[in-house]
Amino acid sequence: MKILVTGGAGYIGSHTIIDILDNTDHEVVSIDNFLNSDPETFERIKAITGKQVRNYNIDLTSYSTLKNEFFLKEGHIDGIIHFAALKAVGESVTKPVMYYQNNLNGLINLLKCAQKFDVDSFIFSSSCTVYGNAEQQPVTELTPTQTPESPYGYTKLVGEKILSDLAKTKLDFQALSLRYFNPVGAHISGMNGELPKGRPNNLVPVVTQFASGWVDDLVVHGTDYETRDGTAIRDYIHVSDIAHAHVLALEYLNTKKAASNYDVFNLGSGNGVTVLEVLHAFEKVSSLKLDYQLGPRREGDVEMIYADNSKATSLLNWELQFGIEDAMSSAWKWQKFLNKAKSGDKVPL
Ligand code: UD1
């Protein structure tokens, strides 16, 4: 099959490309405009897999460019995995129009092209943010979604709705929304990982960059939650496990195992872990002591969320390979790789 991965240079997109190239015969082509990623990612993918991925530097919000410069040139595409989107929750509150424009217009243009060029399989990057502050934990796919706290969250909820509405009108179109919990860690080689532009927002890159002196402070946001140590609980899931779920999801669509032509899956580990437990896991695997500060809650954060992942494990045959310590040690290996690259030392690309 020929698979279009949008956001192929991004964090989850690049790990998914690596998994597809390592474990299937599919051809991969990427669209990424490097808004929040780096062209060098494709060099790293090549170093890991031995394969060069063709990337189109196209802004998905331009329908005519997408149609003329990608779909008309590439020929038939069998499936689309759509990662390309903005994901900083706080930034989405201050720049809502940019988030709606980028995340929703990008999705809509892709779907217009999917209809025009007969692409029947579509996998959408959604998020556990659609569950909001759910009362019952762990959350299953049947847990009701809630009004999102942020424009970012809305773009995921609306994205899911667009797909389910489209699936109702077009029975030969199959779509899945994959609700990611907190993807963390890096490729086992330590040669590919998360590298947001500017100061990271997400916990694990803040931790590894703080340990390397790239950021000045590490603040635990909130110590008065009703959890075992007062800090918020999340479901941290290794990015390579998330990536592999996409390969299984493609197979699931391709073998027409799905009972309906639209469905959602939770991609989480099933374990709730506190912020302090993440920091301690890092300290354990790195043998470093983190001089973190305790601070107030971060606006918009929920107290606790973790997944019931049994639907993905049973229907997609998803088996998790990694735990939180594997995630922290691979993230640290990746950070040390970046430190070497920054210092001008030769990195093993
Ligand atoms: C949120 C969304 C997730 C989305 C992601 C995109 C929820 C529940 N989760 O992740 O679905 O994909 O944004 O970015 O809505 N923390 C600190 N100090 C820091 C950074 C983070 O204490 O410097 C804490 C946060 O307060 C939170 C935890 O670490 O409790 C995880 O934060 P983060 O990595 O930013 O992810 P979420 O906000 O959970």
Short mmCIF file of C-alpha atoms and ligand atoms in Angstrom, two decimals:
data_model
loop_
_atom_site.label_atom_id
_atom_site.label_comp_id
_atom_site.label_asym_id
_atom_site.label_seq_id
_atom_site.Cartn_x
_atom_site.Cartn_y
_atom_site.Cartn_z
CA MET A 1 0.00 0.00 0.00
CA LYS A 2 1.04 3.59 -0.47
CA ILE A 3 0.45 5.57 2.72
CA LEU A 4 0.42 9.34 3.10
CA VAL A 5 1.65 10.42 6.51
CA THR A 6 1.01 14.09 7.23
CA GLY A 7 3.32 15.59 9.83
CA GLY A 8 5.92 12.96 8.97
CA ALA A 9 8.72 15.02 10.53
CA GLY A 10 6.81 15.44 13.79
CA TYR A 11 7.20 13.48 16.97
CA ILE A 12 4.61 10.72 16.55
CA GLY A 13 4.60 10.92 12.73
CA SER A 14 8.32 10.18 12.44
CA HIS A 15 8.14 7.22 14.83
CA THR A 16 5.18 5.87 12.90
CA ILE A 17 7.08 6.14 9.61
CA ILE A 18 9.96 4.21 11.19
CA ASP A 19 7.59 1.46 12.31
CA ILE A 20 5.89 1.24 8.90
CA LEU A 21 9.25 1.05 7.10
CA ASP A 22 10.67 -1.49 9.56
CA ASN A 23 7.64 -3.77 9.76
CA THR A 24 5.67 -3.59 6.51
CA ASP A 25 6.13 -3.39 2.75
CA HIS A 26 4.10 -0.20 2.51
CA GLU A 27 5.49 2.78 0.67
CA VAL A 28 5.41 5.99 2.71
CA VAL A 29 5.20 9.52 1.45
CA SER A 30 5.04 12.51 3.80
CA ILE A 31 3.62 16.01 3.81
CA ASP A 32 5.23 18.31 6.38
CA ASN A 33 5.75 22.06 6.20
CA PHE A 34 8.15 22.07 9.18
CA LEU A 35 6.03 24.55 11.12
CA ASN A 36 7.03 22.82 14.33
CA SER A 37 9.52 20.23 13.10
CA ASP A 38 12.80 19.89 11.27
CA PRO A 39 13.77 18.49 7.83
CA GLU A 40 16.67 16.68 9.50
CA THR A 41 14.15 14.23 10.91
CA PHE A 42 14.12 12.54 7.50
CA GLU A 43 17.90 12.06 7.76
CA ARG A 44 17.39 10.43 11.13
CA ILE A 45 14.64 8.19 9.73
CA LYS A 46 17.06 7.19 6.98
CA ALA A 47 19.83 6.46 9.49
CA ILE A 48 17.49 4.20 11.46
CA THR A 49 15.63 2.44 8.64
CA GLY A 50 18.03 2.79 5.71
CA LYS A 51 15.18 4.32 3.70
CA GLN A 52 14.69 7.83 2.33
CA VAL A 53 11.17 9.19 2.66
CA ARG A 54 9.84 11.62 0.07
CA ASN A 55 8.44 14.70 1.78
CA TYR A 56 6.32 17.46 0.28
CA ASN A 57 6.67 20.82 1.99
CA ILE A 58 3.00 21.75 1.65
CA ASP A 59 0.69 23.73 3.90
CA LEU A 60 -2.46 21.63 4.25
CA THR A 61 -4.57 24.74 4.67
CA SER A 62 -4.16 25.43 0.93
CA TYR A 63 -6.57 23.08 -0.85
CA SER A 64 -5.34 23.93 -4.36
CA THR A 65 -1.69 23.31 -3.44
CA LEU A 66 -2.57 20.06 -1.74
CA LYS A 67 -4.57 18.88 -4.73
CA ASN A 68 -2.24 20.08 -7.48
CA GLU A 69 1.16 19.66 -5.88
CA PHE A 70 0.54 16.43 -4.03
CA PHE A 71 -2.45 14.33 -5.07
CA LEU A 72 -2.22 15.01 -8.81
CA LYS A 73 1.52 14.31 -8.76
CA GLU A 74 1.66 11.27 -6.47
CA GLY A 75 -1.08 9.16 -8.02
CA HIS A 76 -3.15 6.73 -6.02
CA ILE A 77 -2.88 6.79 -2.23
CA ASP A 78 -4.27 3.81 -0.29
CA GLY A 79 -4.43 5.35 3.16
CA ILE A 80 -3.81 8.56 5.07
CA ILE A 81 -2.49 8.90 8.61
CA HIS A 82 -3.08 12.50 9.59
CA PHE A 83 -0.76 13.79 12.32
CA ALA A 84 -0.04 17.32 11.09
CA ALA A 85 -1.54 19.70 13.65
CA LEU A 86 -0.66 22.22 16.31
CA LYS A 87 -0.77 20.82 19.84
CA ALA A 88 0.24 23.36 22.46
CA VAL A 89 -2.80 23.69 24.71
CA GLY A 90 -1.80 27.08 26.23
CA GLU A 91 -0.88 28.59 22.87
CA SER A 92 -4.25 27.52 21.49
CA VAL A 93 -5.95 29.68 24.14
CA THR A 94 -4.01 32.78 23.08
CA LYS A 95 -4.12 32.03 19.32
CA PRO A 96 -7.47 30.29 18.78
CA VAL A 97 -7.96 31.32 15.15
CA MET A 98 -4.56 29.95 14.22
CA TYR A 99 -5.46 26.63 15.85
CA TYR A 100 -8.88 26.33 14.22
CA GLN A 101 -7.48 27.43 10.87
CA ASN A 102 -4.55 25.05 10.94
CA ASN A 103 -6.06 21.96 12.54
CA LEU A 104 -9.54 22.07 11.03
CA ASN A 105 -8.82 23.47 7.56
CA GLY A 106 -5.94 21.02 7.23
CA LEU A 107 -8.23 18.10 8.06
CA ILE A 108 -11.06 19.33 5.83
CA ASN A 109 -8.77 19.85 2.83
CA LEU A 110 -7.32 16.38 3.27
CA LEU A 111 -10.79 14.88 3.44
CA LYS A 112 -11.88 16.79 0.32
CA CYS A 113 -8.88 15.32 -1.48
CA ALA A 114 -9.51 11.86 0.00
CA GLN A 115 -13.03 11.97 -1.51
CA LYS A 116 -11.86 13.35 -4.84
CA PHE A 117 -9.00 10.87 -5.22
CA ASP A 118 -10.75 7.82 -3.72
CA VAL A 119 -8.65 7.31 -0.62
CA ASP A 120 -10.70 4.95 1.53
CA SER A 121 -8.69 4.61 4.75
CA PHE A 122 -8.10 7.49 7.14
CA ILE A 123 -6.50 7.53 10.59
CA PHE A 124 -6.88 10.67 12.68
CA SER A 125 -4.68 11.77 15.61
CA SER A 126 -7.09 12.55 18.39
CA SER A 127 -6.42 13.03 22.06
CA CYS A 128 -7.60 12.00 25.51
CA THR A 129 -8.32 15.70 25.97
CA VAL A 130 -11.79 14.96 24.51
CA TYR A 131 -12.73 13.28 27.83
CA GLY A 132 -12.09 16.48 29.83
CA ASN A 133 -12.32 16.02 33.59
CA ALA A 134 -13.97 12.60 33.49
CA GLU A 135 -15.49 11.38 36.76
CA GLN A 136 -14.79 7.70 36.21
CA GLN A 137 -11.26 6.43 35.71
CA PRO A 138 -9.93 4.72 33.68
CA VAL A 139 -11.79 6.18 30.71
CA THR A 140 -13.14 3.83 28.06
CA GLU A 141 -14.18 4.80 24.55
CA LEU A 142 -17.76 4.88 25.90
CA THR A 143 -16.92 7.52 28.52
CA PRO A 144 -18.82 10.62 27.37
CA THR A 145 -16.74 13.35 25.80
CA GLN A 146 -16.90 16.78 27.44
CA THR A 147 -16.71 20.37 26.36
CA PRO A 148 -12.98 20.85 25.84
CA GLU A 149 -11.02 23.31 27.99
CA SER A 150 -9.07 24.73 25.05
CA PRO A 151 -9.37 25.51 21.33
CA TYR A 152 -6.82 22.72 20.81
CA GLY A 153 -9.22 20.28 22.49
CA TYR A 154 -12.10 21.56 20.34
CA THR A 155 -10.13 20.92 17.17
CA LYS A 156 -9.78 17.27 18.20
CA LEU A 157 -13.43 16.85 19.19
CA VAL A 158 -14.68 18.58 16.03
CA GLY A 159 -12.18 16.61 13.93
CA GLU A 160 -13.66 13.37 15.27
CA LYS A 161 -17.18 14.63 14.55
CA ILE A 162 -16.32 15.57 10.96
CA LEU A 163 -14.94 12.09 10.37
CA SER A 164 -17.89 10.28 11.91
CA ASP A 165 -20.33 12.44 9.91
CA LEU A 166 -18.45 11.78 6.69
CA ALA A 167 -18.32 8.05 7.40
CA LYS A 168 -22.13 8.00 7.69
CA THR A 169 -22.48 9.33 4.13
CA LYS A 170 -19.77 7.28 2.49
CA LEU A 171 -19.87 3.63 3.40
CA ASP A 172 -16.74 2.63 1.49
CA PHE A 173 -14.75 5.19 3.52
CA GLN A 174 -13.21 3.84 6.73
CA ALA A 175 -11.90 6.09 9.44
CA LEU A 176 -10.45 5.66 12.91
CA SER A 177 -9.78 8.30 15.55
CA LEU A 178 -6.93 7.30 17.81
CA ARG A 179 -7.10 9.06 21.16
CA TYR A 180 -3.55 9.43 22.39
CA PHE A 181 -2.88 9.78 26.07
CA ASN A 182 0.58 11.22 26.89
CA PRO A 183 3.13 10.05 24.32
CA VAL A 184 6.66 10.11 25.74
CA GLY A 185 10.09 8.60 25.12
CA ALA A 186 12.16 8.21 22.00
CA HIS A 187 13.23 5.58 19.50
CA ILE A 188 15.23 2.82 21.17
CA SER A 189 18.33 3.90 19.21
CA GLY A 190 18.18 7.33 20.86
CA MET A 191 18.41 8.84 17.38
CA ASN A 192 14.87 10.15 17.04
CA GLY A 193 12.64 11.79 19.60
CA GLU A 194 10.65 14.85 20.55
CA LEU A 195 12.11 18.24 19.67
CA PRO A 196 9.57 21.04 19.82
CA LYS A 197 10.65 24.46 18.62
CA GLY A 198 11.28 26.84 21.54
CA ARG A 199 10.71 25.98 25.20
CA PRO A 200 8.77 22.72 25.46
CA ASN A 201 5.37 22.61 27.19
CA ASN A 202 5.15 18.88 27.75
CA LEU A 203 6.62 17.37 30.87
CA VAL A 204 9.19 14.90 29.55
CA PRO A 205 11.05 17.23 27.15
CA VAL A 206 11.08 19.85 29.91
CA VAL A 207 12.67 17.28 32.24
CA THR A 208 15.36 16.13 29.81
CA GLN A 209 16.14 19.68 28.64
CA PHE A 210 16.31 20.88 32.25
CA ALA A 211 18.72 18.05 33.11
CA SER A 212 20.92 19.26 30.25
CA GLY A 213 20.70 22.96 31.14
CA TRP A 214 18.69 23.88 28.04
CA VAL A 215 15.86 25.26 30.17
CA ASP A 216 16.41 27.05 33.45
CA ASP A 217 13.66 25.68 35.61
CA LEU A 218 11.53 22.62 36.16
CA VAL A 219 8.29 23.39 37.97
CA VAL A 220 5.81 20.79 39.15
CA HIS A 221 2.44 22.32 38.25
CA GLY A 222 0.19 21.65 41.21
CA THR A 223 0.79 19.72 44.42
CA ASP A 224 -2.69 19.87 45.92
CA TYR A 225 -4.53 17.42 43.68
CA GLU A 226 -6.40 14.58 45.35
CA THR A 227 -3.91 11.96 44.24
CA ARG A 228 -1.45 9.76 46.10
CA ASP A 229 1.29 12.43 46.18
CA GLY A 230 -0.74 15.56 45.37
CA THR A 231 0.48 15.87 41.76
CA ALA A 232 -1.61 15.26 38.64
CA ILE A 233 -2.03 11.82 37.15
CA ARG A 234 -1.57 11.04 33.46
CA ASP A 235 -1.17 7.98 31.31
CA TYR A 236 2.33 8.12 29.80
CA ILE A 237 2.68 5.87 26.80
CA HIS A 238 5.88 5.18 24.86
CA VAL A 239 5.85 6.87 21.45
CA SER A 240 7.07 3.66 19.75
CA ASP A 241 4.09 1.79 21.20
CA ILE A 242 1.80 4.54 19.89
CA ALA A 243 3.54 4.35 16.52
CA HIS A 244 3.05 0.61 16.28
CA ALA A 245 -0.67 0.98 16.98
CA HIS A 246 -0.93 2.91 13.69
CA VAL A 247 0.55 0.00 11.75
CA LEU A 248 -1.97 -2.30 13.41
CA ALA A 249 -4.78 0.17 12.73
CA LEU A 250 -3.88 0.24 9.03
CA GLU A 251 -3.97 -3.54 8.98
CA TYR A 252 -7.32 -3.49 10.81
CA LEU A 253 -8.79 -1.20 8.16
CA ASN A 254 -7.16 -3.04 5.31
CA THR A 255 -8.44 -6.46 6.35
CA LYS A 256 -11.90 -4.92 6.84
CA LYS A 257 -12.15 -6.30 10.36
CA ALA A 258 -14.04 -3.24 11.57
CA ALA A 259 -17.71 -3.70 12.38
CA SER A 260 -18.54 -0.14 11.31
CA ASN A 261 -16.74 2.29 9.05
CA TYR A 262 -15.92 4.76 11.86
CA ASP A 263 -14.50 3.94 15.26
CA VAL A 264 -12.37 5.36 18.09
CA PHE A 265 -9.60 3.76 20.14
CA ASN A 266 -7.81 4.80 23.31
CA LEU A 267 -4.04 4.58 23.01
CA GLY A 268 -2.76 4.65 26.56
CA SER A 269 -0.80 2.30 28.79
CA GLY A 270 -3.65 1.77 31.24
CA ASN A 271 -1.50 3.09 34.12
CA GLY A 272 -1.99 6.39 35.93
CA VAL A 273 1.35 7.94 36.91
CA THR A 274 1.90 11.16 38.90
CA VAL A 275 4.20 14.01 37.88
CA LEU A 276 6.52 13.23 40.79
CA GLU A 277 6.65 9.57 39.76
CA VAL A 278 7.76 10.67 36.28
CA LEU A 279 10.52 12.79 37.80
CA HIS A 280 11.62 9.93 40.03
CA ALA A 281 11.64 7.48 37.10
CA PHE A 282 13.93 9.90 35.28
CA GLU A 283 16.20 10.25 38.32
CA LYS A 284 16.42 6.47 38.57
CA VAL A 285 17.35 5.78 34.96
CA SER A 286 19.73 8.77 34.62
CA SER A 287 21.28 8.57 38.11
CA LEU A 288 20.80 12.34 38.29
CA LYS A 289 19.03 14.40 40.94
CA LEU A 290 16.51 16.90 39.55
CA ASP A 291 16.44 20.19 41.41
CA TYR A 292 12.76 20.86 40.65
CA GLN A 293 10.43 23.40 42.24
CA LEU A 294 6.89 22.91 43.44
CA GLY A 295 4.47 25.39 41.89
CA PRO A 296 0.76 26.17 41.53
CA ARG A 297 -1.61 24.31 39.22
CA ARG A 298 -1.38 25.05 35.50
CA GLU A 299 -4.56 26.53 34.09
CA GLY A 300 -6.68 24.07 32.15
CA ASP A 301 -5.03 20.94 33.56
CA VAL A 302 -7.22 18.06 34.70
CA GLU A 303 -6.48 16.24 37.93
CA MET A 304 -6.38 12.73 36.62
CA ILE A 305 -6.83 10.76 33.43
CA TYR A 306 -5.73 7.32 32.35
CA ALA A 307 -6.94 4.86 29.77
CA ASP A 308 -8.78 1.63 29.62
CA ASN A 309 -6.92 0.34 26.55
CA SER A 310 -8.64 -3.03 26.28
CA LYS A 311 -10.44 -2.15 23.03
CA ALA A 312 -7.12 -1.47 21.26
CA THR A 313 -5.40 -4.49 22.78
CA SER A 314 -8.20 -6.85 21.80
CA LEU A 315 -9.37 -5.49 18.42
CA LEU A 316 -6.04 -4.18 17.08
CA ASN A 317 -3.96 -6.88 18.83
CA TRP A 318 -1.89 -4.08 20.33
CA GLU A 319 0.75 -5.29 22.78
CA LEU A 320 2.75 -2.74 24.72
CA GLN A 321 6.52 -3.17 24.58
CA PHE A 322 7.67 -0.41 26.91
CA GLY A 323 7.06 1.01 30.39
CA ILE A 324 7.68 4.41 31.99
CA GLU A 325 11.34 3.69 32.80
CA ASP A 326 12.01 2.61 29.19
CA ALA A 327 10.36 5.83 28.09
CA MET A 328 12.49 7.95 30.39
CA SER A 329 15.75 6.22 29.52
CA SER A 330 15.10 6.49 25.77
CA ALA A 331 14.11 10.16 26.15
CA TRP A 332 17.37 10.74 28.03
CA LYS A 333 19.39 8.89 25.38
CA TRP A 334 17.78 11.15 22.75
CA GLN A 335 18.55 14.28 24.79
CA LYS A 336 22.19 13.23 25.06
CA PHE A 337 22.24 12.72 21.29
CA LEU A 338 20.91 16.28 20.90
CA ASN A 339 23.48 17.61 23.37
CA LYS A 340 26.25 16.08 21.27
CA ALA A 341 24.80 17.53 18.08
CA LYS A 342 24.55 20.97 19.72
CA SER A 343 28.13 20.86 20.96
CA GLY A 344 29.28 20.25 17.39
CA ASP A 345 30.49 16.71 18.13
CA LYS A 346 29.99 14.25 15.37
CA VAL A 347 26.70 12.45 15.94
CA PRO A 348 26.26 8.96 14.55
CA LEU A 349 23.87 9.76 11.72
C1 UD1 B 1 -2.28 17.63 27.14
C2 UD1 B 1 -3.47 16.75 26.82
C3 UD1 B 1 -3.08 15.76 25.76
C4 UD1 B 1 -2.51 16.49 24.56
C5 UD1 B 1 -1.30 17.28 25.00
C6 UD1 B 1 -0.75 18.06 23.84
C7 UD1 B 1 -5.02 16.39 28.62
C8 UD1 B 1 -5.37 15.58 29.81
N1 UD1 B 1 -3.91 16.04 27.99
O1 UD1 B 1 -1.35 16.82 27.77
O2 UD1 B 1 -4.20 15.03 25.38
O3 UD1 B 1 -2.16 15.59 23.56
O4 UD1 B 1 -1.70 18.18 26.00
O5 UD1 B 1 0.36 18.80 24.24
O6 UD1 B 1 -5.70 17.31 28.24
N2 UD1 B 1 3.82 19.41 33.99
C9 UD1 B 1 4.58 19.94 35.01
N3 UD1 B 1 5.63 20.75 34.67
C10 UD1 B 1 5.96 21.03 33.36
C11 UD1 B 1 5.17 20.47 32.33
C12 UD1 B 1 4.10 19.66 32.68
O7 UD1 B 1 4.33 19.72 36.18
O8 UD1 B 1 6.92 21.78 33.14
C13 UD1 B 1 2.70 18.54 34.35
C14 UD1 B 1 1.35 19.05 33.84
O9 UD1 B 1 0.80 19.99 34.70
C15 UD1 B 1 0.57 17.74 33.75
C16 UD1 B 1 1.65 16.70 33.39
O10 UD1 B 1 2.90 17.29 33.74
O11 UD1 B 1 0.03 17.40 34.98
C17 UD1 B 1 1.68 16.38 31.90
O12 UD1 B 1 1.71 17.60 31.18
P1 UD1 B 1 1.99 17.66 29.61
O13 UD1 B 1 3.16 16.81 29.26
O14 UD1 B 1 2.02 19.08 29.20
O15 UD1 B 1 0.75 16.93 28.98
P2 UD1 B 1 -0.84 17.17 29.22
O16 UD1 B 1 -1.13 18.55 29.59
O17 UD1 B 1 -1.33 16.08 30.12
#
